[in-house]
Amino acid sequence: MNYSGGGFFSKDQTQGNGQYHHLASALEIDQRRWQALFMDQFSYLPQSSFGFGGASGLASPGITGSLAAPSPGLQNGFVPGQSILAATGPRYSNSSAAQLTYDVSRRGSITVGGVHGLLRFINSGNINSDTETLNVGYNYEITRRDYLGVVYRFTAYHYPGGPQAVGDHVAHLAYGRKITGRLALNLDGGPDVTTFRVPINGSKQRVSGSGAGSLVYAFPLTTVRLNYTHGVSSGSGVFSGASTDQVSAYWSRPLTRVWSGALNFGYAKNSQIVPVTGATSPSYDTWIPGAGLTRPFGRTTNLSLGYQAQIQNSNVALCGTANCGKNNTTHQILLSVQWHAAPQVLR
């Protein structure tokens, strides 16, 4: 179980003063032929979680950097989307997940999982959402370096107080390869069928494609992660369902004996799942570049310094007033001092 929290002060009347909290827990059970994993992630943030904290480590529960203990986490596709910065104000989100993996043979395994997520905004004018996901997959190791898999996933999006509900059916073929001992590639994609409780342009269904890819390069002194996803999301508090493309990149390595450096980049494009005939279909482009420095002090304290820009471009005004522009850029300087107690072993 990991927790982190903090506060901030701002002269910006819109932002004001505030606080943030992260809490994450995980329980893993390993047996000879099956493994069970239970996770829960909660956050209360003053702004979007997309790029929150940059490379400073503020976005992760508990302490980060060289003092951090490895812990499992949910992929972006299984947590409530928040990649549109036009949804403003404090919000809290929670995702609970359970997953069971059973080894049917020496090379094959079946995985069944479920996730429940929610996103709630404190301020009015944003769209709250509930998300339920069921995931079933089969993986087969072709060689020591290659695997193939098939995945079916159903996600239901509900919007409390609103009439719309979205159901998303995905069937993916997955491929993974361990290119070297420290370089890994994962790809998956396939058809995507989306249904609507309230018809859009007279249609209650849309057929499209979705997919994802990741590349991880891990050496003793350098880590590089690249990720891309395309598919349906909850709408980030702006839409009742959205078509989303998201890219993230991360690089880190030690710079001196005690200091480590990191660069992060995020990009997301969100638009309505089905454009409305005769009206301007809003779309949002979000850019999150950042950099950070981290160093430990002893075995229990970590210091992080960082910079991040949040850039939002749209074809519509970013707020409901006439004098509101279509573009907005925010610069952030981040400072984090993290302390944790010595780990306790429960027997």
Short mmCIF file of C-alpha atoms in Angstrom, two decimals:
data_model
loop_
_atom_site.label_atom_id
_atom_site.label_comp_id
_atom_site.label_asym_id
_atom_site.label_seq_id
_atom_site.Cartn_x
_atom_site.Cartn_y
_atom_site.Cartn_z
CA MET A 1 0.00 0.00 0.00
CA ASN A 2 1.35 3.43 -0.99
CA TYR A 3 0.10 6.91 -0.13
CA SER A 4 1.32 10.38 -1.02
CA GLY A 5 -0.24 13.78 -0.53
CA GLY A 6 0.58 17.47 -0.58
CA GLY A 7 -0.65 21.00 -1.03
CA PHE A 8 0.02 24.03 -3.18
CA PHE A 9 -0.39 27.80 -3.11
CA SER A 10 -1.26 29.94 -6.12
CA LYS A 11 -1.98 33.61 -6.82
CA ASP A 12 -4.13 32.55 -9.76
CA GLN A 13 -7.73 33.27 -8.72
CA THR A 14 -8.99 30.43 -10.92
CA GLN A 15 -6.56 27.88 -9.47
CA GLY A 16 -6.32 29.17 -5.90
CA ASN A 17 -4.84 27.00 -3.16
CA GLY A 18 -5.41 23.27 -3.03
CA GLN A 19 -4.21 19.78 -2.23
CA TYR A 20 -3.71 16.39 -3.82
CA HIS A 21 -3.84 12.81 -2.56
CA HIS A 22 -2.86 9.44 -4.04
CA LEU A 23 -3.57 6.03 -2.52
CA ALA A 24 -2.80 2.70 -4.16
CA SER A 25 -2.92 -0.85 -2.88
CA ALA A 26 -2.19 -4.22 -4.44
CA LEU A 27 -2.41 -7.84 -3.33
CA GLU A 28 -0.81 -10.58 -5.41
CA ILE A 29 -1.25 -14.32 -4.81
CA ASP A 30 1.03 -16.74 -6.68
CA GLN A 31 0.39 -20.47 -6.83
CA ARG A 32 1.89 -23.18 -8.99
CA ARG A 33 -0.52 -22.81 -11.92
CA TRP A 34 -2.52 -19.68 -11.16
CA GLN A 35 -1.99 -16.11 -10.05
CA ALA A 36 -4.48 -13.62 -8.63
CA LEU A 37 -4.04 -9.86 -8.49
CA PHE A 38 -6.22 -7.29 -6.73
CA MET A 39 -5.59 -3.55 -7.10
CA ASP A 40 -7.15 -0.25 -6.14
CA GLN A 41 -6.03 3.25 -7.17
CA PHE A 42 -7.53 6.44 -5.74
CA SER A 43 -6.59 10.04 -6.47
CA TYR A 44 -7.86 13.49 -5.54
CA LEU A 45 -6.26 16.07 -7.82
CA PRO A 46 -6.66 19.81 -8.47
CA GLN A 47 -6.39 19.24 -12.24
CA SER A 48 -6.26 16.54 -14.91
CA SER A 49 -4.22 13.45 -14.09
CA PHE A 50 -2.85 13.48 -17.67
CA GLY A 51 0.75 14.54 -17.16
CA PHE A 52 0.15 15.54 -13.53
CA GLY A 53 3.48 16.04 -11.77
CA GLY A 54 5.52 15.51 -14.94
CA ALA A 55 8.87 13.87 -14.23
CA SER A 56 8.84 14.94 -10.56
CA GLY A 57 7.20 11.77 -9.23
CA LEU A 58 4.16 13.59 -7.81
CA ALA A 59 1.83 11.46 -9.91
CA SER A 60 2.85 8.20 -8.24
CA PRO A 61 1.55 7.04 -4.86
CA GLY A 62 4.28 6.66 -2.26
CA ILE A 63 7.93 7.50 -2.77
CA THR A 64 9.51 7.34 -6.21
CA GLY A 65 13.00 7.20 -7.69
CA SER A 66 15.72 4.81 -6.54
CA LEU A 67 14.00 4.30 -3.17
CA ALA A 68 10.74 3.04 -4.66
CA ALA A 69 9.61 -0.55 -4.34
CA PRO A 70 8.12 -2.06 -7.53
CA SER A 71 4.34 -2.38 -7.49
CA PRO A 72 1.75 -3.24 -10.17
CA GLY A 73 -0.46 -0.58 -11.70
CA LEU A 74 -3.33 -0.29 -14.15
CA GLN A 75 -2.70 0.57 -17.79
CA ASN A 76 -4.10 3.85 -19.13
CA GLY A 77 -6.90 2.09 -20.99
CA PHE A 78 -8.37 0.79 -17.72
CA VAL A 79 -8.54 4.05 -15.75
CA PRO A 80 -10.96 6.98 -16.29
CA GLY A 81 -9.66 9.20 -19.09
CA GLN A 82 -8.65 12.77 -18.22
CA SER A 83 -6.66 13.87 -21.26
CA ILE A 84 -8.78 16.98 -22.03
CA LEU A 85 -7.58 19.94 -19.96
CA ALA A 86 -10.79 21.91 -20.68
CA ALA A 87 -12.45 19.91 -17.87
CA THR A 88 -11.34 22.11 -14.97
CA GLY A 89 -11.38 22.06 -11.20
CA PRO A 90 -10.67 19.45 -8.53
CA ARG A 91 -11.78 15.90 -9.15
CA TYR A 92 -11.43 12.47 -7.60
CA SER A 93 -11.18 9.14 -9.35
CA ASN A 94 -10.97 5.53 -8.25
CA SER A 95 -10.26 2.29 -10.10
CA SER A 96 -10.64 -1.18 -8.56
CA ALA A 97 -9.45 -4.26 -10.42
CA ALA A 98 -9.31 -8.03 -10.00
CA GLN A 99 -7.42 -10.37 -12.34
CA LEU A 100 -6.95 -14.14 -12.43
CA THR A 101 -4.40 -15.93 -14.64
CA TYR A 102 -4.38 -19.71 -15.07
CA ASP A 103 -1.62 -21.66 -16.83
CA VAL A 104 -3.39 -24.21 -19.02
CA SER A 105 -0.08 -25.58 -20.33
CA ARG A 106 3.63 -24.91 -20.17
CA ARG A 107 3.26 -22.19 -22.81
CA GLY A 108 -0.40 -21.15 -22.70
CA SER A 109 -2.36 -19.15 -20.13
CA ILE A 110 -5.86 -17.69 -19.78
CA THR A 111 -6.47 -14.33 -18.09
CA VAL A 112 -9.81 -12.98 -16.84
CA GLY A 113 -10.11 -9.54 -15.29
CA GLY A 114 -12.59 -6.87 -14.30
CA VAL A 115 -12.21 -3.16 -13.54
CA HIS A 116 -14.62 -0.61 -12.07
CA GLY A 117 -13.70 3.06 -12.37
CA LEU A 118 -15.33 6.36 -11.53
CA LEU A 119 -14.53 10.02 -12.13
CA ARG A 120 -16.24 12.79 -10.17
CA PHE A 121 -15.73 16.55 -10.53
CA ILE A 122 -16.19 18.97 -7.65
CA ASN A 123 -17.18 21.87 -9.92
CA SER A 124 -20.33 21.86 -12.04
CA GLY A 125 -20.18 21.98 -15.82
CA ASN A 126 -18.11 18.81 -16.21
CA ILE A 127 -19.41 15.31 -17.03
CA ASN A 128 -19.01 12.62 -14.37
CA SER A 129 -18.55 9.03 -15.49
CA ASP A 130 -18.65 5.41 -14.33
CA THR A 131 -16.72 2.72 -16.19
CA GLU A 132 -17.02 -1.08 -15.99
CA THR A 133 -14.61 -3.29 -17.96
CA LEU A 134 -14.48 -7.06 -18.51
CA ASN A 135 -11.36 -8.49 -20.13
CA VAL A 136 -10.72 -12.09 -21.27
CA GLY A 137 -7.55 -13.20 -23.03
CA TYR A 138 -5.41 -16.15 -24.04
CA ASN A 139 -1.61 -15.94 -24.39
CA TYR A 140 0.67 -18.49 -26.02
CA GLU A 141 4.48 -18.41 -26.00
CA ILE A 142 5.66 -19.31 -29.49
CA THR A 143 9.32 -19.12 -28.49
CA ARG A 144 11.24 -17.79 -25.52
CA ARG A 145 11.14 -14.38 -27.18
CA ASP A 146 7.74 -14.28 -28.90
CA TYR A 147 4.12 -14.64 -27.82
CA LEU A 148 0.72 -14.40 -29.48
CA GLY A 149 -2.56 -13.59 -27.79
CA VAL A 150 -6.24 -13.00 -28.41
CA VAL A 151 -8.22 -10.58 -26.26
CA TYR A 152 -11.88 -9.68 -25.91
CA ARG A 153 -12.79 -6.62 -23.87
CA PHE A 154 -16.16 -5.04 -23.12
CA THR A 155 -16.36 -1.60 -21.53
CA ALA A 156 -19.55 0.13 -20.40
CA TYR A 157 -19.52 3.90 -19.90
CA HIS A 158 -22.32 5.51 -17.87
CA TYR A 159 -22.80 9.20 -17.07
CA PRO A 160 -24.75 9.85 -13.84
CA GLY A 161 -27.59 12.28 -14.46
CA GLY A 162 -27.24 12.00 -18.24
CA PRO A 163 -29.25 9.92 -20.72
CA GLN A 164 -26.32 8.57 -22.75
CA ALA A 165 -24.57 5.24 -22.15
CA VAL A 166 -21.84 3.76 -24.34
CA GLY A 167 -20.90 0.11 -24.78
CA ASP A 168 -17.56 -0.75 -26.41
CA HIS A 169 -16.73 -4.25 -27.70
CA VAL A 170 -13.11 -4.90 -28.71
CA ALA A 171 -11.49 -8.04 -30.17
CA HIS A 172 -7.71 -7.80 -30.45
CA LEU A 173 -4.90 -9.95 -31.74
CA ALA A 174 -1.78 -9.34 -29.65
CA TYR A 175 1.88 -9.92 -30.40
CA GLY A 176 4.90 -9.42 -28.18
CA ARG A 177 8.60 -9.87 -28.72
CA LYS A 178 11.55 -9.62 -26.39
CA ILE A 179 13.96 -8.25 -28.99
CA THR A 180 16.98 -8.36 -26.68
CA GLY A 181 17.39 -9.02 -22.99
CA ARG A 182 16.43 -5.42 -22.28
CA LEU A 183 14.28 -4.37 -25.26
CA ALA A 184 10.63 -5.43 -25.55
CA LEU A 185 7.88 -4.70 -28.10
CA ASN A 186 4.14 -5.23 -27.65
CA LEU A 187 1.43 -4.67 -30.29
CA ASP A 188 -2.31 -5.34 -30.32
CA GLY A 189 -5.22 -4.30 -32.51
CA GLY A 190 -8.52 -5.31 -34.05
CA PRO A 191 -12.14 -4.34 -34.69
CA ASP A 192 -14.07 -2.11 -32.31
CA VAL A 193 -17.89 -2.03 -32.15
CA THR A 194 -19.41 0.84 -30.15
CA THR A 195 -23.10 1.07 -29.23
CA PHE A 196 -25.10 4.05 -27.94
CA ARG A 197 -28.19 4.12 -25.74
CA VAL A 198 -29.18 7.47 -27.29
CA PRO A 199 -28.73 7.40 -31.10
CA ILE A 200 -26.22 9.83 -32.64
CA ASN A 201 -27.17 11.03 -36.13
CA GLY A 202 -29.86 8.35 -36.08
CA SER A 203 -27.32 5.58 -35.49
CA LYS A 204 -27.00 3.39 -32.40
CA GLN A 205 -23.78 1.69 -33.49
CA ARG A 206 -20.35 2.52 -34.88
CA VAL A 207 -17.78 0.07 -36.27
CA SER A 208 -14.12 1.09 -36.26
CA GLY A 209 -10.71 -0.17 -35.19
CA SER A 210 -8.61 0.20 -32.06
CA GLY A 211 -5.14 -0.78 -30.98
CA ALA A 212 -2.09 -0.12 -28.86
CA GLY A 213 1.67 -0.45 -28.97
CA SER A 214 4.54 -0.14 -26.52
CA LEU A 215 8.32 -0.25 -26.68
CA VAL A 216 10.45 -0.54 -23.55
CA TYR A 217 14.24 -0.13 -23.53
CA ALA A 218 15.79 -0.83 -20.12
CA PHE A 219 19.53 -0.76 -19.47
CA PRO A 220 21.28 -0.35 -16.11
CA LEU A 221 21.77 3.39 -16.74
CA THR A 222 18.96 4.27 -19.16
CA THR A 223 15.23 3.62 -19.37
CA VAL A 224 13.07 4.55 -22.37
CA ARG A 225 9.32 3.89 -22.65
CA LEU A 226 7.09 4.63 -25.65
CA ASN A 227 3.34 3.98 -25.65
CA TYR A 228 0.50 4.58 -28.10
CA THR A 229 -3.22 3.81 -27.81
CA HIS A 230 -6.20 4.42 -30.09
CA GLY A 231 -9.80 3.69 -29.18
CA VAL A 232 -12.86 4.78 -27.23
CA SER A 233 -12.54 6.53 -23.87
CA SER A 234 -14.94 7.90 -21.26
CA GLY A 235 -14.71 11.47 -22.58
CA SER A 236 -12.46 13.12 -19.94
CA GLY A 237 -15.31 15.10 -18.40
CA VAL A 238 -16.10 16.93 -21.67
CA PHE A 239 -17.75 14.29 -23.90
CA SER A 240 -20.13 11.43 -23.18
CA GLY A 241 -17.63 9.10 -24.81
CA ALA A 242 -14.73 10.10 -27.04
CA SER A 243 -12.49 8.80 -29.79
CA THR A 244 -9.00 9.12 -28.32
CA ASP A 245 -5.43 8.85 -29.57
CA GLN A 246 -2.78 9.04 -26.88
CA VAL A 247 1.02 8.98 -27.05
CA SER A 248 3.44 8.99 -24.12
CA ALA A 249 7.23 8.89 -23.95
CA TYR A 250 9.62 8.75 -21.00
CA TRP A 251 13.41 8.77 -20.70
CA SER A 252 15.56 8.60 -17.56
CA ARG A 253 19.15 7.95 -16.58
CA PRO A 254 21.63 8.83 -13.80
CA LEU A 255 23.48 12.09 -14.42
CA THR A 256 25.88 11.92 -11.48
CA ARG A 257 26.44 9.58 -8.56
CA VAL A 258 23.33 10.92 -6.78
CA TRP A 259 21.33 12.92 -9.35
CA SER A 260 19.06 11.35 -11.98
CA GLY A 261 17.41 13.13 -14.89
CA ALA A 262 14.16 12.42 -16.73
CA LEU A 263 12.24 13.73 -19.73
CA ASN A 264 8.54 13.10 -20.28
CA PHE A 265 6.17 13.84 -23.15
CA GLY A 266 2.47 13.25 -23.61
CA TYR A 267 0.06 13.96 -26.45
CA ALA A 268 -3.65 13.23 -26.73
CA LYS A 269 -6.27 13.97 -29.37
CA ASN A 270 -9.92 13.68 -28.36
CA SER A 271 -13.02 14.11 -30.51
CA GLN A 272 -16.66 13.06 -30.47
CA ILE A 273 -17.16 9.38 -31.25
CA VAL A 274 -19.60 10.27 -34.03
CA PRO A 275 -19.61 13.86 -35.40
CA VAL A 276 -23.02 15.52 -35.17
CA THR A 277 -24.41 16.47 -38.58
CA GLY A 278 -24.80 20.21 -39.16
CA ALA A 279 -22.73 21.26 -36.15
CA THR A 280 -19.07 21.88 -35.38
CA SER A 281 -17.62 18.72 -33.86
CA PRO A 282 -15.30 19.76 -31.02
CA SER A 283 -11.82 18.27 -30.90
CA TYR A 284 -9.01 18.83 -28.42
CA ASP A 285 -5.24 18.44 -28.81
CA THR A 286 -3.25 18.24 -25.57
CA TRP A 287 0.56 18.46 -25.32
CA ILE A 288 2.49 17.74 -22.12
CA PRO A 289 6.31 18.18 -22.34
CA GLY A 290 8.40 18.15 -19.16
CA ALA A 291 11.73 17.44 -17.48
CA GLY A 292 12.90 16.67 -13.96
CA LEU A 293 15.80 15.97 -11.61
CA THR A 294 15.72 13.56 -8.67
CA ARG A 295 18.12 12.61 -5.89
CA PRO A 296 17.80 10.57 -2.68
CA PHE A 297 18.85 11.76 0.77
CA GLY A 298 19.61 8.69 2.83
CA ARG A 299 17.30 5.71 2.65
CA THR A 300 14.00 7.40 3.41
CA THR A 301 13.91 10.77 1.62
CA ASN A 302 13.71 11.74 -2.04
CA LEU A 303 13.94 15.23 -3.61
CA SER A 304 12.51 16.02 -7.06
CA LEU A 305 12.62 19.20 -9.14
CA GLY A 306 10.71 19.54 -12.37
CA TYR A 307 9.24 21.72 -15.10
CA GLN A 308 6.20 21.01 -17.23
CA ALA A 309 4.08 22.79 -19.83
CA GLN A 310 0.40 22.03 -20.42
CA ILE A 311 -0.76 23.06 -23.90
CA GLN A 312 -4.38 22.75 -25.02
CA ASN A 313 -5.54 23.53 -28.58
CA SER A 314 -9.12 23.19 -29.81
CA ASN A 315 -11.42 24.18 -32.66
CA VAL A 316 -13.94 25.55 -30.12
CA ALA A 317 -13.68 27.89 -27.13
CA LEU A 318 -12.13 26.24 -24.08
CA CYS A 319 -14.83 27.61 -21.77
CA GLY A 320 -18.44 28.70 -22.04
CA THR A 321 -17.87 32.46 -22.30
CA ALA A 322 -17.60 34.47 -25.52
CA ASN A 323 -14.16 35.94 -24.69
CA CYS A 324 -12.59 32.55 -24.04
CA GLY A 325 -9.88 31.51 -26.50
CA LYS A 326 -9.29 28.23 -28.31
CA ASN A 327 -5.71 27.82 -27.07
CA ASN A 328 -4.21 27.78 -23.60
CA THR A 329 -0.70 27.19 -22.23
CA THR A 330 0.25 26.72 -18.58
CA HIS A 331 3.81 26.52 -17.21
CA GLN A 332 4.49 24.68 -13.95
CA ILE A 333 7.56 24.51 -11.69
CA LEU A 334 7.41 21.42 -9.48
CA LEU A 335 9.18 20.67 -6.19
CA SER A 336 8.64 17.46 -4.27
CA VAL A 337 10.17 16.22 -1.02
CA GLN A 338 9.11 12.64 -0.30
CA TRP A 339 9.68 10.72 2.91
CA HIS A 340 8.70 7.19 3.81
CA ALA A 341 9.07 4.94 6.83
CA ALA A 342 11.04 1.72 6.73
CA PRO A 343 9.11 -1.14 5.07
CA GLN A 344 7.19 -3.40 7.44
CA VAL A 345 6.80 -7.11 6.76
CA LEU A 346 3.43 -8.61 7.75
CA ARG A 347 3.55 -12.28 8.73
#
